Amino acid sequence: MTATDTVSKKATAPFHGFGTLAIHAGQAPDPHTGAVIPALSLSTTYKQSAVGVHQGYDYSRSGNPNRADFETAIAALEKAKYGLAFSSGSATTATVVSMLPVGSHIVSVNDVYGGTYRYFTKVATTHGVKTTFADLADPEALRSVLQDNTRLVWVETPTNPTLRLVDIEAVARIAHDHGALLVVDNTFLSPYFQNPLTLGADIVVHSCTKYINGHSDVVMGAALTNDDQIYDKLKFLQNSIGAVPAPFDCFMAHRGLKTLHLRMRQHEENAQAVAEYLQASSYVESVIYPGLPSHPQYNLAQRQQRGYGGMVTFRIRGDLQTADAFLQHVRLFTLAESLGGVESLCELPASMTHGSVSPEDRAALGITDNLIRLSVGIEDTKDLIQDLDQALTKAVDSPSVIE
Ligand SMILES: *Cc1c(COP(=O)(O)O)cnc(C)c1O
């Protein structure tokens, strides 16, 4: 534990509120200058007073004060003993998979993030690690795909873009019975709405690029755990592989994280209103949002999550052309990939985020050509609904007017 960790743990005890931790964990005033916000530490190397004697840092790949502060903060929010930051969510995935011995087997939920799918199928395989993709809506389905060499079960919940849920507690029990670790990618809900470690997950990973930073201006990732051995392995790999974030990105992501609770509340309030508006619209075929009683796993959402998040997916009444027209007519929503920023975004998974998934797999996952994914931002609710309303009307009534 570094000097900063000790100071910040002292600073937050005995306060445990989410917002209090978001603002104070890993954020002790500078003991030398009194600066309330710790300085950006760009130095790559640190003075040693004698050989091997230093103040907790020797080389910035191995450890950096801004990174340590961020790691302390995100660990506090995920109720984790340890946090480790990486240069992206994808680098986090790669580092976690590097823990596995050659010849290991992974079971992954089938509609996993596209980049994770690509890593499992095109990169991990070159290191002798194979992955089976399974629909884990029924946790018992996990039993039939476990192999003797299954070391890791990889879950996202809600999934992307069809927002299916996985029962973390049930999957953790089955994985542990088998001696496998459970990793949960908690990017979509953020620690504000779900803490997988408290439900039995061994490792939580985040693309901090999304809600954690929340302002669409940093690419970063994190892994959280309560297990000493897992932490030691990941810490060793973080330093050995070296996919570490820059100090400035840690500084920015830490600044973003301080308002996570406020942002998530507004994301959810807007998403719920948008989902209800879409469900009532005659221009919409169906809406998927875990906060709607029509969601097939609404009960699980209520039990497992503390909220429903900011992502809403819907099928517009029409085809690819109608969807494309809608995406061109929106004014406040921006047609773009990614999610989790303060600004609202929309996209067409079939051609954009999930364009590399085969047409057969897309069909199996329900990623139809009229399926639109919204990352609902924190703008004023009525403006967002007004924007959707005008774009839907134009797109469905006269989809062919677009040049
Ligand atoms: C974006 C994303 C990732 C990958 O993170 P990067 O920071 O883009 O590398 C992983 N999982 C989920 C659920 C994501 O949305």
PDB file of N, CA, C and O in Angstrom, residues 200-242:
ATOM      1  N   GLY A 200     -20.713 -12.150  -5.673  1.00  0.00           N
ATOM      2  CA  GLY A 200     -19.912 -13.365  -5.851  1.00  0.00           C
ATOM      3  C   GLY A 200     -18.902 -13.328  -6.982  1.00  0.00           C
ATOM      4  O   GLY A 200     -18.141 -14.279  -7.149  1.00  0.00           O
ATOM      5  N   ALA A 201     -18.863 -12.246  -7.767  1.00  0.00           N
ATOM      6  CA  ALA A 201     -17.861 -12.171  -8.838  1.00  0.00           C
ATOM      7  C   ALA A 201     -16.468 -12.068  -8.218  1.00  0.00           C
ATOM      8  O   ALA A 201     -16.301 -11.523  -7.123  1.00  0.00           O
ATOM      9  N   ASP A 202     -15.473 -12.627  -8.928  1.00  0.00           N
ATOM     10  CA  ASP A 202     -14.099 -12.571  -8.433  1.00  0.00           C
ATOM     11  C   ASP A 202     -13.370 -11.335  -8.939  1.00  0.00           C
ATOM     12  O   ASP A 202     -12.490 -10.801  -8.271  1.00  0.00           O
ATOM     13  N   ILE A 203     -13.714 -10.920 -10.169  1.00  0.00           N
ATOM     14  CA  ILE A 203     -13.094  -9.736 -10.770  1.00  0.00           C
ATOM     15  C   ILE A 203     -14.198  -8.930 -11.452  1.00  0.00           C
ATOM     16  O   ILE A 203     -15.066  -9.496 -12.113  1.00  0.00           O
ATOM     17  N   VAL A 204     -14.162  -7.623 -11.270  1.00  0.00           N
ATOM     18  CA  VAL A 204     -15.033  -6.734 -12.041  1.00  0.00           C
ATOM     19  C   VAL A 204     -14.135  -5.944 -12.984  1.00  0.00           C
ATOM     20  O   VAL A 204     -13.059  -5.494 -12.583  1.00  0.00           O
ATOM     21  N   VAL A 205     -14.551  -5.833 -14.234  1.00  0.00           N
ATOM     22  CA  VAL A 205     -13.797  -4.981 -15.160  1.00  0.00           C
ATOM     23  C   VAL A 205     -14.701  -3.859 -15.661  1.00  0.00           C
ATOM     24  O   VAL A 205     -15.931  -3.996 -15.679  1.00  0.00           O
ATOM     25  N   HIS A 206     -14.054  -2.757 -16.032  1.00  0.00           N
ATOM     26  CA  HIS A 206     -14.766  -1.600 -16.574  1.00  0.00           C
ATOM     27  C   HIS A 206     -14.045  -1.056 -17.789  1.00  0.00           C
ATOM     28  O   HIS A 206     -12.812  -1.010 -17.800  1.00  0.00           O
ATOM     29  N   SER A 207     -14.822  -0.620 -18.762  1.00  0.00           N
ATOM     30  CA  SER A 207     -14.292   0.335 -19.716  1.00  0.00           C
ATOM     31  C   SER A 207     -14.593   1.685 -19.085  1.00  0.00           C
ATOM     32  O   SER A 207     -15.741   2.145 -19.106  1.00  0.00           O
ATOM     33  N   CYS A 208     -13.589   2.322 -18.507  1.00  0.00           N
ATOM     34  CA  CYS A 208     -13.784   3.632 -17.853  1.00  0.00           C
ATOM     35  C   CYS A 208     -14.057   4.719 -18.886  1.00  0.00           C
ATOM     36  O   CYS A 208     -14.439   5.841 -18.534  1.00  0.00           O
ATOM     37  N   THR A 209     -13.819   4.366 -20.160  1.00  0.00           N
ATOM     38  CA  THR A 209     -14.140   5.238 -21.295  1.00  0.00           C
ATOM     39  C   THR A 209     -15.611   5.654 -21.260  1.00  0.00           C
ATOM     40  O   THR A 209     -15.973   6.694 -21.803  1.00  0.00           O
ATOM     41  N   LYS A 210     -16.450   4.842 -20.633  1.00  0.00           N
ATOM     42  CA  LYS A 210     -17.898   5.056 -20.672  1.00  0.00           C
ATOM     43  C   LYS A 210     -18.338   5.845 -19.426  1.00  0.00           C
ATOM     44  O   LYS A 210     -17.926   6.958 -19.256  1.00  0.00           O
ATOM     45  N   TYR A 211     -19.175   5.255 -18.577  1.00  0.00           N
ATOM     46  CA  TYR A 211     -19.761   6.044 -17.476  1.00  0.00           C
ATOM     47  C   TYR A 211     -18.745   6.534 -16.450  1.00  0.00           C
ATOM     48  O   TYR A 211     -18.912   7.611 -15.885  1.00  0.00           O
ATOM     49  N   ILE A 212     -17.701   5.747 -16.167  1.00  0.00           N
ATOM     50  CA  ILE A 212     -16.784   6.140 -15.084  1.00  0.00           C
ATOM     51  C   ILE A 212     -16.184   7.517 -15.372  1.00  0.00           C
ATOM     52  O   ILE A 212     -16.268   8.423 -14.551  1.00  0.00           O
ATOM     53  N   ASN A 213     -15.600   7.689 -16.552  1.00  0.00           N
ATOM     54  CA  ASN A 213     -15.104   9.026 -16.901  1.00  0.00           C
ATOM     55  C   ASN A 213     -16.284   9.920 -17.286  1.00  0.00           C
ATOM     56  O   ASN A 213     -16.381  11.063 -16.845  1.00  0.00           O
ATOM     57  N   GLY A 214     -17.150   9.386 -18.136  1.00  0.00           N
ATOM     58  CA  GLY A 214     -18.443  10.018 -18.362  1.00  0.00           C
ATOM     59  C   GLY A 214     -18.492  11.235 -19.259  1.00  0.00           C
ATOM     60  O   GLY A 214     -19.555  11.816 -19.448  1.00  0.00           O
ATOM     61  N   HIS A 215     -17.355  11.655 -19.790  1.00  0.00           N
ATOM     62  CA  HIS A 215     -17.357  12.878 -20.599  1.00  0.00           C
ATOM     63  C   HIS A 215     -16.770  12.658 -21.993  1.00  0.00           C
ATOM     64  O   HIS A 215     -16.401  13.611 -22.676  1.00  0.00           O
ATOM     65  N   SER A 216     -16.698  11.385 -22.401  1.00  0.00           N
ATOM     66  CA  SER A 216     -16.282  11.034 -23.766  1.00  0.00           C
ATOM     67  C   SER A 216     -14.950  11.664 -24.184  1.00  0.00           C
ATOM     68  O   SER A 216     -14.783  12.068 -25.332  1.00  0.00           O
ATOM     69  N   ASP A 217     -14.015  11.768 -23.226  1.00  0.00           N
ATOM     70  CA  ASP A 217     -12.720  12.337 -23.600  1.00  0.00           C
ATOM     71  C   ASP A 217     -11.518  11.581 -23.019  1.00  0.00           C
ATOM     72  O   ASP A 217     -10.399  12.089 -23.015  1.00  0.00           O
ATOM     73  N   VAL A 218     -11.749  10.362 -22.547  1.00  0.00           N
ATOM     74  CA  VAL A 218     -10.652   9.525 -22.050  1.00  0.00           C
ATOM     75  C   VAL A 218     -10.945   8.072 -22.437  1.00  0.00           C
ATOM     76  O   VAL A 218     -12.088   7.628 -22.306  1.00  0.00           O
ATOM     77  N   VAL A 219      -9.913   7.354 -22.903  1.00  0.00           N
ATOM     78  CA  VAL A 219     -10.021   5.903 -23.087  1.00  0.00           C
ATOM     79  C   VAL A 219      -9.231   5.258 -21.959  1.00  0.00           C
ATOM     80  O   VAL A 219      -8.039   5.522 -21.797  1.00  0.00           O
ATOM     81  N   MET A 220      -9.897   4.437 -21.157  1.00  0.00           N
ATOM     82  CA  MET A 220      -9.233   3.845 -19.992  1.00  0.00           C
ATOM     83  C   MET A 220     -10.011   2.639 -19.473  1.00  0.00           C
ATOM     84  O   MET A 220     -11.203   2.510 -19.767  1.00  0.00           O
ATOM     85  N   GLY A 221      -9.363   1.772 -18.725  1.00  0.00           N
ATOM     86  CA  GLY A 221     -10.054   0.612 -18.157  1.00  0.00           C
ATOM     87  C   GLY A 221      -9.622   0.365 -16.721  1.00  0.00           C
ATOM     88  O   GLY A 221      -8.663   0.977 -16.234  1.00  0.00           O
ATOM     89  N   ALA A 222     -10.336  -0.543 -16.050  1.00  0.00           N
ATOM     90  CA  ALA A 222      -9.977  -0.883 -14.673  1.00  0.00           C
ATOM     91  C   ALA A 222     -10.415  -2.300 -14.347  1.00  0.00           C
ATOM     92  O   ALA A 222     -11.390  -2.805 -14.916  1.00  0.00           O
ATOM     93  N   ALA A 223      -9.686  -2.934 -13.428  1.00  0.00           N
ATOM     94  CA  ALA A 223     -10.061  -4.239 -12.878  1.00  0.00           C
ATOM     95  C   ALA A 223     -10.083  -4.111 -11.360  1.00  0.00           C
ATOM     96  O   ALA A 223      -9.227  -3.436 -10.778  1.00  0.00           O
ATOM     97  N   LEU A 224     -11.095  -4.727 -10.746  1.00  0.00           N
ATOM     98  CA  LEU A 224     -11.273  -4.634  -9.292  1.00  0.00           C
ATOM     99  C   LEU A 224     -11.403  -6.032  -8.721  1.00  0.00           C
ATOM    100  O   LEU A 224     -12.040  -6.889  -9.346  1.00  0.00           O
ATOM    101  N   THR A 225     -10.831  -6.246  -7.546  1.00  0.00           N
ATOM    102  CA  THR A 225     -10.973  -7.555  -6.905  1.00  0.00           C
ATOM    103  C   THR A 225     -10.796  -7.440  -5.398  1.00  0.00           C
ATOM    104  O   THR A 225     -10.212  -6.460  -4.909  1.00  0.00           O
ATOM    105  N   ASN A 226     -11.290  -8.447  -4.677  1.00  0.00           N
ATOM    106  CA  ASN A 226     -11.065  -8.533  -3.232  1.00  0.00           C
ATOM    107  C   ASN A 226     -10.034  -9.605  -2.896  1.00  0.00           C
ATOM    108  O   ASN A 226      -9.684  -9.781  -1.738  1.00  0.00           O
ATOM    109  N   ASP A 227      -9.577 -10.321  -3.920  1.00  0.00           N
ATOM    110  CA  ASP A 227      -8.745 -11.499  -3.700  1.00  0.00           C
ATOM    111  C   ASP A 227      -7.253 -11.128  -3.784  1.00  0.00           C
ATOM    112  O   ASP A 227      -6.781 -10.616  -4.808  1.00  0.00           O
ATOM    113  N   ASP A 228      -6.517 -11.422  -2.701  1.00  0.00           N
ATOM    114  CA  ASP A 228      -5.097 -11.043  -2.647  1.00  0.00           C
ATOM    115  C   ASP A 228      -4.283 -11.669  -3.785  1.00  0.00           C
ATOM    116  O   ASP A 228      -3.454 -11.012  -4.399  1.00  0.00           O
ATOM    117  N   GLN A 229      -4.555 -12.956  -4.058  1.00  0.00           N
ATOM    118  CA  GLN A 229      -3.762 -13.644  -5.090  1.00  0.00           C
ATOM    119  C   GLN A 229      -4.061 -13.112  -6.482  1.00  0.00           C
ATOM    120  O   GLN A 229      -3.156 -12.929  -7.298  1.00  0.00           O
ATOM    121  N   ILE A 230      -5.345 -12.873  -6.757  1.00  0.00           N
ATOM    122  CA  ILE A 230      -5.717 -12.322  -8.068  1.00  0.00           C
ATOM    123  C   ILE A 230      -5.088 -10.946  -8.233  1.00  0.00           C
ATOM    124  O   ILE A 230      -4.531 -10.614  -9.281  1.00  0.00           O
ATOM    125  N   TYR A 231      -5.138 -10.159  -7.167  1.00  0.00           N
ATOM    126  CA  TYR A 231      -4.541  -8.821  -7.231  1.00  0.00           C
ATOM    127  C   TYR A 231      -3.047  -8.910  -7.535  1.00  0.00           C
ATOM    128  O   TYR A 231      -2.545  -8.211  -8.411  1.00  0.00           O
ATOM    129  N   ASP A 232      -2.343  -9.782  -6.825  1.00  0.00           N
ATOM    130  CA  ASP A 232      -0.899  -9.905  -7.049  1.00  0.00           C
ATOM    131  C   ASP A 232      -0.597 -10.271  -8.497  1.00  0.00           C
ATOM    132  O   ASP A 232       0.309  -9.720  -9.116  1.00  0.00           O
ATOM    133  N   LYS A 233      -1.386 -11.215  -9.045  1.00  0.00           N
ATOM    134  CA  LYS A 233      -1.175 -11.630 -10.441  1.00  0.00           C
ATOM    135  C   LYS A 233      -1.436 -10.475 -11.400  1.00  0.00           C
ATOM    136  O   LYS A 233      -0.654 -10.212 -12.313  1.00  0.00           O
ATOM    137  N   LEU A 234      -2.568  -9.793 -11.189  1.00  0.00           N
ATOM    138  CA  LEU A 234      -2.929  -8.712 -12.109  1.00  0.00           C
ATOM    139  C   LEU A 234      -1.955  -7.533 -12.004  1.00  0.00           C
ATOM    140  O   LEU A 234      -1.625  -6.894 -12.995  1.00  0.00           O
ATOM    141  N   LYS A 235      -1.502  -7.274 -10.794  1.00  0.00           N
ATOM    142  CA  LYS A 235      -0.550  -6.180 -10.569  1.00  0.00           C
ATOM    143  C   LYS A 235       0.769  -6.508 -11.279  1.00  0.00           C
ATOM    144  O   LYS A 235       1.374  -5.643 -11.934  1.00  0.00           O
ATOM    145  N   PHE A 236       1.175  -7.767 -11.171  1.00  0.00           N
ATOM    146  CA  PHE A 236       2.391  -8.215 -11.858  1.00  0.00           C
ATOM    147  C   PHE A 236       2.227  -8.046 -13.372  1.00  0.00           C
ATOM    148  O   PHE A 236       3.109  -7.545 -14.067  1.00  0.00           O
ATOM    149  N   LEU A 237       1.048  -8.440 -13.896  1.00  0.00           N
ATOM    150  CA  LEU A 237       0.806  -8.353 -15.343  1.00  0.00           C
ATOM    151  C   LEU A 237       0.641  -6.903 -15.791  1.00  0.00           C
ATOM    152  O   LEU A 237       1.045  -6.538 -16.894  1.00  0.00           O
ATOM    153  N   GLN A 238       0.037  -6.076 -14.942  1.00  0.00           N
ATOM    154  CA  GLN A 238      -0.112  -4.651 -15.284  1.00  0.00           C
ATOM    155  C   GLN A 238       1.264  -4.054 -15.557  1.00  0.00           C
ATOM    156  O   GLN A 238       1.470  -3.326 -16.523  1.00  0.00           O
ATOM    157  N   ASN A 239       2.226  -4.400 -14.717  1.00  0.00           N
ATOM    158  CA  ASN A 239       3.584  -3.882 -14.858  1.00  0.00           C
ATOM    159  C   ASN A 239       4.350  -4.589 -15.975  1.00  0.00           C
ATOM    160  O   ASN A 239       5.092  -3.974 -16.724  1.00  0.00           O
ATOM    161  N   SER A 240       4.110  -5.896 -16.127  1.00  0.00           N
ATOM    162  CA  SER A 240       4.880  -6.672 -17.117  1.00  0.00           C
ATOM    163  C   SER A 240       4.406  -6.414 -18.538  1.00  0.00           C
ATOM    164  O   SER A 240       5.202  -6.291 -19.458  1.00  0.00           O
ATOM    165  N   ILE A 241       3.077  -6.363 -18.724  1.00  0.00           N
ATOM    166  CA  ILE A 241       2.540  -6.089 -20.062  1.00  0.00           C
ATOM    167  C   ILE A 241       2.634  -4.583 -20.319  1.00  0.00           C
ATOM    168  O   ILE A 241       2.943  -4.144 -21.424  1.00  0.00           O
ATOM    169  N   GLY A 242       2.372  -3.803 -19.285  1.00  0.00           N
ATOM    170  CA  GLY A 242       2.605  -2.354 -19.378  1.00  0.00           C
ATOM    171  C   GLY A 242       1.513  -1.564 -20.058  1.00  0.00           C
ATOM    172  O   GLY A 242       1.760  -0.440 -20.512  1.00  0.00           O
TER     173      GLY A 242
END
